[in-house]
Structures are given as structure tokens and as C-alpha cells.
Amino acid sequence: MGSTEIIRTAFDSPQRELGCEFMDWEGWYWPSTFGDSVAEHHAVRNDVGVWDASPLRKWGFSGADALAAADRIFTNDMLGLVAGQVRYAPFCDENGKMVGDGTVFRVDDAFCIVVTALDTDLDHFRKVVAGLDVEITPYTVETPQVGINGPRSPELLQSICEADVSSLRYFRFWPEKVEVGGVPCWVSRTGYSGELGFELFCEPGGAEQLWAAVVGAGARPYGLAAVETIRIESGLIFIGYDYFPGETSPYDMSLDKMIRFDGPDFCGKAALEAESAHPPNRLVTLVLDGDDVPEYGAAVTKDGAPVGTLTSPCESPTLGKVIGMAVLETGCATVGERVEVAVGDGTAAATVETLPVYDPEKARPRA
């Protein structure tokens, strides 16, 4: 787009009416908070919340090689997707360093939807899939998106959805649009919360009606301030905080299960295969002693020697402790290991815990 004007989502107006504060990230206004981010956090953990995730970049892959293109880009098996299935993975450069991460939704044999974080992903995609029969079209502005997350999300969605929500399995979506609050939507059982959740994609003209239906049914709106504490508890990574394009390996993010070597070549495969036997770093959760929250990117040491970085810290509303995700040298990444984290002019002791520290078996989103 030629303009530098910050883009407002199709849900912007009703959120402003509710007193939402916004922040600019990558050229879009994202909801930040509706006034009480801790209460918003607890709504997602204990009841049901809704957030406007529209600025996440959506791409339409169309053509005979649509799935083959996604498979060449991402480290996970995308050719094996069936219609109505979703799969998550990182995507890398030739050196095996992450460019980004995202999800692939297979609609049919010749069309899939890809969701990532940045506009610049398109340049990378086109370079990687050169020679394949695929057209990649930006869909972000045309495809507003909300997440409905929390243990009561199925009940709420069912109250306004024409289809049987209970029939939708984890990481599946309906390839045909269904009406939610009278608005045609793609409905997916995916999310970014570590809770049972759904993502809804509609057209801009139906966005305000959809928002009114979801909020009217009892979902509490929340913004990025709550998303941040929710994702850190749930071990969900975020670009520019936990990993950096061109610098971070997916093994640094402990994404081993999202990397497959038994299929066709993908971008960065050789470099990752060489690293796979002995990844030098691991992503863990640290639980800190004390009440002081360190800075993002704070140094982590062991007996005074550098061993890693605290990527995303917060005061956890669920656990009542200061926690953070951290990239540590593999030798220090064992649960129970004690390390130090830079805080202010000194350090705070911390203990290595599981990733995620909240619901480590990830049973809640599959409930």
C-alpha cells in the first residue's frame, strides 16, 4: 500500500465504543486493552473472551501447486493436509533460520489459506515457490478475523452458530462458510491462548454484526496486553520477541515436532538436518524468585557465565509469579536447573520449568 496511514480493522468502531486503547504494530491498529488487562486475562482462562486478530496477514494460495508451494515454504508436512485441516509450522531461509511462523488451512486441492505475521513474508514466499503453478494473493484486508477463546467458547459459539460446533475437531475448520450471528464465516478450531478456542474469518461488511453477536452472547473483549500474559503462560512464541528473522533457528524455539525430513525438500532443510542431532539451544519457561519483572531480552547467567536470554517476561496472573520464556544453552535447559536473570542493577534467581508452564500437556485446547 502506498499510504503510511495506520490501518484500522473492520472491528475498530465497536471496539472504540467500548473504550478500547489501541497500539500500532506493523502498520495496523491492534486492540491493546479495554481497561483491565488482568480481568481480560482471567476471562480467557476461566470463561470466554474475544479478540480482534485481523492484522495477522492472510494469504490465498491458489493453483494446481498450492499445497506443494506451502509444503516447500514450511518445515512441516503440508502436502499431507486433508480438506478442512490446519497445520502450524515455522518457515526458514536457506540457512535454516526462521523467517516467520504460521498456519496453513487446506480448503481444497487447489486452494489454501496461510496466516503469518508480516507483509514482507510475501517476498519470501514468491522467491521460494518460483516455478510452481501457484498464485499468492494478499487477503488480510478482505478477511477480518476474531479469536474466541476460553473454556466456555464452544457453548458461546454454539449459541450463535448454525452448524454443530461439537463436530469440529482440534486443528480442523469447515471449508464451507457457515453463519455465525447471521454472518457467513470460516470457522476454525484453532487459537492463540492455550485454551479451547476458535477463529472466525468473515468479510468486512459483516464484521460489526459478527462482533455484536459474539459480545452479545457473553464474550469479554480483550487486547494485546492480555494476549501477552496468556501466550507467555502457554509457551506461544511471537516474532520480534522470542525469535528474530534470519537469526533464530526453529530448534532454538523447541519446534522439533514441526520439522519433518522424510518428505520433499523445503527451504532450509539441509541446514536444519545438520542441526537436528544436537540443537545448541532450547526454549524453556523460567520462574523467577521475587516480584521484579525483568526487561525483554534480559541476560540469563549460570554462576556468572552467560547461558541464554529471557525473551518474554511477565507477572503471571494465573500463577501469581514472575515468569518468562527463555532461550538457554541446552546444557542448562533441564527442568529444575537454577540460573540467574538480570533485573535492574542486579540479578534474580530463577528455576527452569516446562514449556509451557501452564497446562504442559496442552490438554485444555484439546478438551
Coordinates of N, CA and C in Angstrom, one line a residue, residues 159-308:
S159 N -24.3 -21.1 20.5 CA -25.5 -20.3 20.7 C -25.8 -19.4 19.6
I160 N -24.7 -19.1 18.7 CA -24.9 -18.1 17.6 C -24.5 -18.7 16.3
C161 N -24.2 -20.1 16.3 CA -23.7 -20.7 15.0 C -24.7 -21.7 14.5
E162 N -24.9 -21.7 13.2 CA -25.9 -22.6 12.6 C -25.5 -24.0 12.6
A163 N -24.1 -24.3 12.6 CA -23.6 -25.6 12.5 C -23.3 -26.2 13.9
D164 N -23.1 -27.6 13.9 CA -22.8 -28.3 15.1 C -21.4 -28.1 15.5
V165 N -21.1 -27.2 16.5 CA -19.8 -26.9 16.9 C -19.0 -28.1 17.5
S166 N -19.8 -29.0 18.1 CA -19.1 -30.1 18.8 C -18.5 -31.1 17.8
S167 N -18.9 -31.0 16.5 CA -18.4 -31.9 15.5 C -17.0 -31.4 14.9
L168 N -16.6 -30.2 15.3 CA -15.3 -29.6 14.8 C -14.2 -30.0 15.7
R169 N -13.2 -30.8 15.2 CA -12.1 -31.3 16.0 C -11.0 -30.3 16.0
Y170 N -10.0 -30.5 17.0 CA -8.9 -29.7 17.2 C -8.1 -29.6 15.9
F171 N -7.7 -28.3 15.5 CA -7.0 -28.0 14.3 C -7.7 -28.5 13.0
R172 N -9.0 -28.3 13.1 CA -9.8 -28.5 11.9 C -10.7 -27.3 11.7
F173 N -11.1 -27.1 10.5 CA -12.0 -26.0 10.2 C -13.0 -26.4 9.1
W174 N -14.1 -25.7 9.0 CA -15.1 -26.0 8.0 C -14.7 -25.3 6.7
P175 N -14.4 -26.1 5.6 CA -14.0 -25.4 4.3 C -15.1 -24.6 3.7
E176 N -16.4 -24.9 4.0 CA -17.5 -24.1 3.5 C -17.9 -23.1 4.6
K177 N -18.2 -21.9 4.3 CA -18.6 -20.9 5.3 C -19.9 -21.3 5.9
V178 N -20.0 -21.1 7.2 CA -21.3 -21.2 8.0 C -21.7 -19.9 8.6
E179 N -23.0 -19.8 8.9 CA -23.4 -18.5 9.5 C -23.2 -18.5 11.0
V180 N -22.6 -17.4 11.5 CA -22.4 -17.2 12.9 C -23.0 -15.8 13.2
G181 N -24.0 -15.7 14.0 CA -24.7 -14.5 14.2 C -25.3 -13.9 12.9
G182 N -25.6 -14.8 12.0 CA -26.1 -14.4 10.7 C -25.1 -13.9 9.7
V183 N -23.8 -14.1 10.0 CA -22.7 -13.7 9.1 C -22.0 -14.9 8.6
P184 N -21.8 -15.1 7.3 CA -21.0 -16.2 6.8 C -19.6 -16.1 7.2
C185 N -19.1 -17.2 7.8 CA -17.7 -17.2 8.4 C -17.0 -18.6 8.1
W186 N -15.7 -18.5 7.9 CA -14.9 -19.7 8.0 C -14.7 -19.9 9.5
V187 N -15.0 -21.1 10.0 CA -14.8 -21.3 11.5 C -13.8 -22.4 11.7
S188 N -12.8 -22.1 12.5 CA -11.7 -23.0 12.7 C -11.5 -23.2 14.2
R189 N -11.2 -24.5 14.6 CA -10.9 -24.8 16.0 C -9.4 -24.7 16.2
T190 N -9.0 -23.4 16.2 CA -7.6 -23.1 16.5 C -7.6 -21.8 17.3
G191 N -6.4 -21.4 17.8 CA -6.3 -20.2 18.6 C -4.9 -19.9 19.1
Y192 N -4.8 -18.9 19.9 CA -3.5 -18.4 20.4 C -3.7 -18.1 21.9
S193 N -4.1 -19.1 22.7 CA -4.3 -18.9 24.1 C -4.0 -20.0 25.0
G194 N -3.8 -21.2 24.5 CA -3.6 -22.4 25.4 C -4.9 -22.8 26.0
E195 N -6.0 -22.3 25.5 CA -7.4 -22.7 25.9 C -8.1 -23.3 24.7
L196 N -9.3 -23.9 25.0 CA -10.2 -24.3 24.0 C -10.6 -23.0 23.2
G197 N -10.5 -23.0 21.9 CA -10.8 -21.8 21.2 C -11.1 -22.0 19.7
F198 N -11.6 -20.9 19.1 CA -12.0 -20.9 17.7 C -11.5 -19.6 17.1
E199 N -11.3 -19.7 15.8 CA -11.0 -18.5 15.0 C -12.1 -18.4 13.9
L200 N -12.6 -17.1 13.8 CA -13.6 -16.9 12.8 C -13.1 -15.8 11.8
F201 N -13.3 -16.1 10.5 CA -12.9 -15.3 9.4 C -14.2 -14.9 8.6
C202 N -14.4 -13.6 8.4 CA -15.6 -13.1 7.7 C -15.2 -12.1 6.7
E203 N -16.2 -11.5 6.0 CA -15.9 -10.4 5.1 C -16.1 -9.1 5.9
P204 N -15.5 -8.0 5.4 CA -15.6 -6.7 6.1 C -17.0 -6.3 6.4
G205 N -17.9 -6.5 5.4 CA -19.2 -6.0 5.6 C -20.0 -6.6 6.7
G206 N -19.6 -7.8 7.1 CA -20.3 -8.5 8.2 C -19.6 -8.4 9.6
A207 N -18.5 -7.7 9.6 CA -17.7 -7.7 10.8 C -18.4 -7.1 12.0
E208 N -19.0 -6.0 11.9 CA -19.6 -5.4 13.1 C -20.8 -6.2 13.6
Q209 N -21.5 -6.8 12.7 CA -22.6 -7.7 13.1 C -22.1 -8.9 13.8
L210 N -21.0 -9.5 13.3 CA -20.4 -10.6 14.0 C -19.9 -10.2 15.4
W211 N -19.2 -9.1 15.5 CA -18.7 -8.6 16.8 C -19.9 -8.5 17.8
A212 N -21.0 -7.9 17.3 CA -22.1 -7.7 18.2 C -22.7 -9.0 18.6
A213 N -22.7 -10.0 17.7 CA -23.3 -11.3 18.1 C -22.4 -12.0 19.2
V214 N -21.1 -11.9 19.0 CA -20.1 -12.6 19.9 C -20.1 -11.9 21.2
V215 N -20.0 -10.6 21.3 CA -20.0 -9.9 22.5 C -21.4 -10.0 23.2
G216 N -22.4 -9.9 22.4 CA -23.8 -10.0 22.9 C -24.1 -11.4 23.6
A217 N -23.4 -12.4 23.1 CA -23.5 -13.8 23.6 C -22.7 -13.9 24.9
G218 N -21.9 -13.0 25.3 CA -21.2 -13.0 26.6 C -19.7 -13.1 26.5
A219 N -19.1 -12.9 25.4 CA -17.6 -13.0 25.3 C -17.0 -11.6 25.8
R220 N -16.0 -11.6 26.6 CA -15.4 -10.4 27.1 C -14.3 -10.0 26.1
P221 N -14.3 -8.8 25.5 CA -13.3 -8.4 24.6 C -12.0 -8.2 25.4
Y222 N -10.9 -8.6 24.7 CA -9.5 -8.4 25.3 C -8.6 -8.0 24.2
G223 N -7.4 -7.5 24.7 CA -6.4 -7.0 23.7 C -5.1 -7.5 23.9
L224 N -4.1 -6.9 23.3 CA -2.7 -7.5 23.3 C -2.1 -7.6 24.7
A225 N -2.5 -6.7 25.6 CA -1.9 -6.7 26.9 C -2.2 -8.1 27.6
A226 N -3.5 -8.5 27.4 CA -3.9 -9.8 28.0 C -3.3 -11.0 27.1
V227 N -3.3 -10.8 25.8 CA -2.7 -11.8 24.9 C -1.3 -12.1 25.3
E228 N -0.5 -11.1 25.7 CA 0.9 -11.2 26.1 C 1.0 -12.1 27.3
T229 N 0.3 -11.9 28.4 CA 0.4 -12.7 29.5 C -0.1 -14.1 29.3
I230 N -1.2 -14.2 28.5 CA -1.7 -15.5 28.1 C -0.7 -16.4 27.3
R231 N -0.1 -15.7 26.3 CA 0.8 -16.5 25.5 C 2.1 -16.9 26.2
I232 N 2.6 -16.1 27.1 CA 3.8 -16.4 27.8 C 3.5 -17.6 28.8
E233 N 2.4 -17.6 29.5 CA 2.0 -18.8 30.3 C 1.9 -20.0 29.4
S234 N 1.4 -19.9 28.2 CA 1.1 -21.0 27.4 C 2.2 -21.4 26.4
G235 N 3.4 -20.7 26.5 CA 4.5 -21.1 25.7 C 4.4 -20.8 24.2
L236 N 3.6 -19.7 23.9 CA 3.4 -19.4 22.5 C 4.3 -18.3 22.0
I237 N 5.1 -18.6 21.0 CA 6.2 -17.6 20.6 C 5.6 -16.5 19.8
F238 N 6.4 -15.4 19.7 CA 5.9 -14.2 18.9 C 7.2 -13.6 18.3
I239 N 7.0 -13.3 17.0 CA 8.1 -12.7 16.2 C 8.5 -11.4 16.8
G240 N 9.9 -11.2 16.8 CA 10.4 -9.9 17.3 C 10.6 -9.9 18.8
Y241 N 10.1 -10.9 19.5 CA 10.2 -11.0 20.9 C 11.0 -12.3 21.3
D242 N 10.5 -13.4 20.8 CA 11.2 -14.7 21.1 C 12.1 -15.1 20.0
Y243 N 11.8 -14.8 18.8 CA 12.7 -15.1 17.7 C 12.8 -14.0 16.7
F244 N 13.9 -14.0 16.0 CA 14.2 -12.8 15.1 C 14.5 -13.4 13.7
P245 N 13.8 -12.8 12.7 CA 14.0 -13.3 11.3 C 15.5 -13.3 10.9
G246 N 15.9 -14.4 10.3 CA 17.3 -14.5 9.9 C 18.3 -14.8 10.9
E247 N 17.9 -14.9 12.2 CA 18.8 -15.1 13.3 C 18.5 -16.4 14.1
T248 N 17.3 -16.7 14.2 CA 16.9 -17.8 15.2 C 16.5 -19.1 14.5
S249 N 17.0 -20.2 15.0 CA 16.7 -21.5 14.4 C 15.4 -21.9 15.1
P250 N 14.6 -22.7 14.3 CA 13.4 -23.3 15.0 C 13.7 -24.2 16.1
Y251 N 14.9 -24.8 16.1 CA 15.4 -25.6 17.3 C 15.6 -24.7 18.5
D252 N 16.0 -23.5 18.3 CA 16.1 -22.5 19.5 C 14.7 -22.3 20.1
M253 N 13.6 -22.5 19.3 CA 12.3 -22.4 19.8 C 11.6 -23.7 20.2
S254 N 12.5 -24.7 20.2 CA 12.0 -26.1 20.6 C 10.8 -26.6 19.7
L255 N 10.9 -26.2 18.4 CA 9.9 -26.6 17.4 C 10.2 -27.9 16.7
D256 N 10.9 -28.8 17.3 CA 11.4 -30.0 16.7 C 10.2 -30.8 16.1
K257 N 9.1 -30.9 16.7 CA 7.9 -31.7 16.2 C 7.3 -31.1 14.9
M258 N 7.7 -29.8 14.6 CA 7.1 -29.1 13.5 C 8.1 -29.2 12.3
I259 N 9.1 -30.0 12.4 CA 10.1 -30.1 11.3 C 10.2 -31.6 10.9
R260 N 9.9 -31.8 9.6 CA 9.9 -33.2 9.1 C 10.9 -33.3 7.9
F261 N 11.7 -34.4 7.9 CA 12.7 -34.5 6.9 C 12.4 -35.6 5.9
D262 N 11.3 -36.3 6.1 CA 11.0 -37.5 5.3 C 10.2 -37.2 4.0
G263 N 9.9 -35.9 3.8 CA 9.2 -35.5 2.6 C 10.0 -34.8 1.6
P264 N 9.4 -34.1 0.7 CA 10.1 -33.3 -0.3 C 10.9 -32.2 0.4
D265 N 11.9 -31.6 -0.4 CA 12.7 -30.5 0.1 C 11.9 -29.3 0.5
F266 N 12.3 -28.6 1.5 CA 11.7 -27.4 1.9 C 12.8 -26.4 2.1
C267 N 12.6 -25.1 2.1 CA 13.6 -24.1 2.3 C 14.3 -24.2 3.7
G268 N 15.6 -24.5 3.7 CA 16.4 -24.6 4.9 C 16.5 -26.0 5.4
K269 N 16.0 -27.0 4.6 CA 16.0 -28.4 5.1 C 17.4 -28.9 5.4
A270 N 18.4 -28.7 4.5 CA 19.7 -29.2 4.7 C 20.4 -28.7 6.0
A271 N 20.2 -27.4 6.2 CA 20.8 -26.7 7.4 C 20.2 -27.3 8.7
L272 N 18.9 -27.4 8.6 CA 18.2 -27.9 9.8 C 18.5 -29.4 10.1
E273 N 18.7 -30.2 9.1 CA 19.0 -31.6 9.2 C 20.4 -31.7 9.9
A274 N 21.3 -30.8 9.6 CA 22.6 -30.8 10.2 C 22.6 -30.5 11.7
E275 N 21.6 -29.6 12.0 CA 21.5 -29.1 13.4 C 20.7 -30.1 14.3
S276 N 19.9 -30.9 13.6 CA 18.8 -31.7 14.4 C 19.4 -32.6 15.4
A277 N 20.5 -33.2 15.2 CA 21.1 -34.2 16.2 C 21.5 -33.5 17.5
H278 N 22.0 -32.3 17.4 CA 22.5 -31.7 18.7 C 22.1 -30.2 18.7
P279 N 20.9 -29.8 18.8 CA 20.5 -28.4 18.9 C 21.2 -27.7 20.0
P280 N 21.8 -26.6 19.8 CA 22.6 -25.9 20.8 C 21.8 -25.2 21.9
N281 N 20.5 -24.9 21.5 CA 19.7 -24.1 22.5 C 18.3 -24.7 22.6
R282 N 17.6 -24.4 23.7 CA 16.3 -24.9 23.9 C 15.4 -23.7 24.5
L283 N 14.1 -23.7 24.2 CA 13.2 -22.7 24.7 C 12.5 -23.3 26.0
V284 N 12.6 -22.6 27.1 CA 12.1 -23.1 28.4 C 11.2 -22.0 29.0
T285 N 10.6 -22.3 30.1 CA 10.0 -21.3 31.0 C 10.9 -21.1 32.2
L286 N 11.1 -19.9 32.6 CA 11.8 -19.6 33.8 C 10.8 -19.1 34.8
V287 N 10.8 -19.6 36.1 CA 10.0 -19.0 37.2 C 11.0 -18.3 38.1
L288 N 10.8 -17.0 38.2 CA 11.8 -16.2 39.0 C 11.4 -16.0 40.4
D289 N 12.4 -15.9 41.3 CA 12.3 -15.6 42.7 C 12.0 -14.1 42.7
G290 N 11.1 -13.7 43.6 CA 10.9 -12.3 43.8 C 9.8 -11.7 42.9
D291 N 9.5 -10.4 43.0 CA 8.4 -9.8 42.4 C 8.8 -8.8 41.2
D292 N 10.1 -8.7 41.0 CA 10.5 -7.7 39.9 C 10.5 -8.4 38.6
V293 N 9.9 -7.7 37.6 CA 9.8 -8.3 36.3 C 11.0 -7.8 35.4
P294 N 11.8 -8.6 34.9 CA 12.9 -8.2 34.1 C 12.5 -7.6 32.8
E295 N 13.5 -7.0 32.1 CA 13.3 -6.5 30.7 C 13.2 -7.6 29.7
Y296 N 12.5 -7.4 28.6 CA 12.5 -8.3 27.5 C 14.0 -8.4 27.0
G297 N 14.5 -9.6 26.8 CA 15.9 -9.7 26.3 C 16.9 -9.7 27.4
A298 N 16.5 -9.8 28.7 CA 17.4 -9.8 29.8 C 18.4 -11.0 29.7
A299 N 19.6 -10.7 30.1 CA 20.6 -11.8 30.1 C 20.3 -12.8 31.2
V300 N 20.6 -14.1 30.8 CA 20.5 -15.2 31.7 C 21.9 -15.8 31.9
T301 N 22.3 -16.0 33.2 CA 23.6 -16.5 33.5 C 23.5 -17.7 34.4
K302 N 24.6 -18.4 34.5 CA 24.8 -19.6 35.4 C 26.1 -19.4 36.1
D303 N 26.1 -19.2 37.4 CA 27.4 -19.0 38.1 C 28.2 -17.8 37.4
G304 N 27.5 -16.8 37.0 CA 28.1 -15.6 36.4 C 28.4 -15.7 34.9
A305 N 28.3 -16.9 34.3 CA 28.6 -17.1 32.9 C 27.4 -17.0 32.0
P306 N 27.4 -16.3 30.9 CA 26.2 -16.2 30.0 C 25.7 -17.6 29.5
V307 N 24.4 -17.9 29.7 CA 23.9 -19.1 29.2 C 22.6 -18.9 28.3
G308 N 22.2 -17.7 28.2 CA 21.0 -17.5 27.4 C 20.3 -16.2 27.5

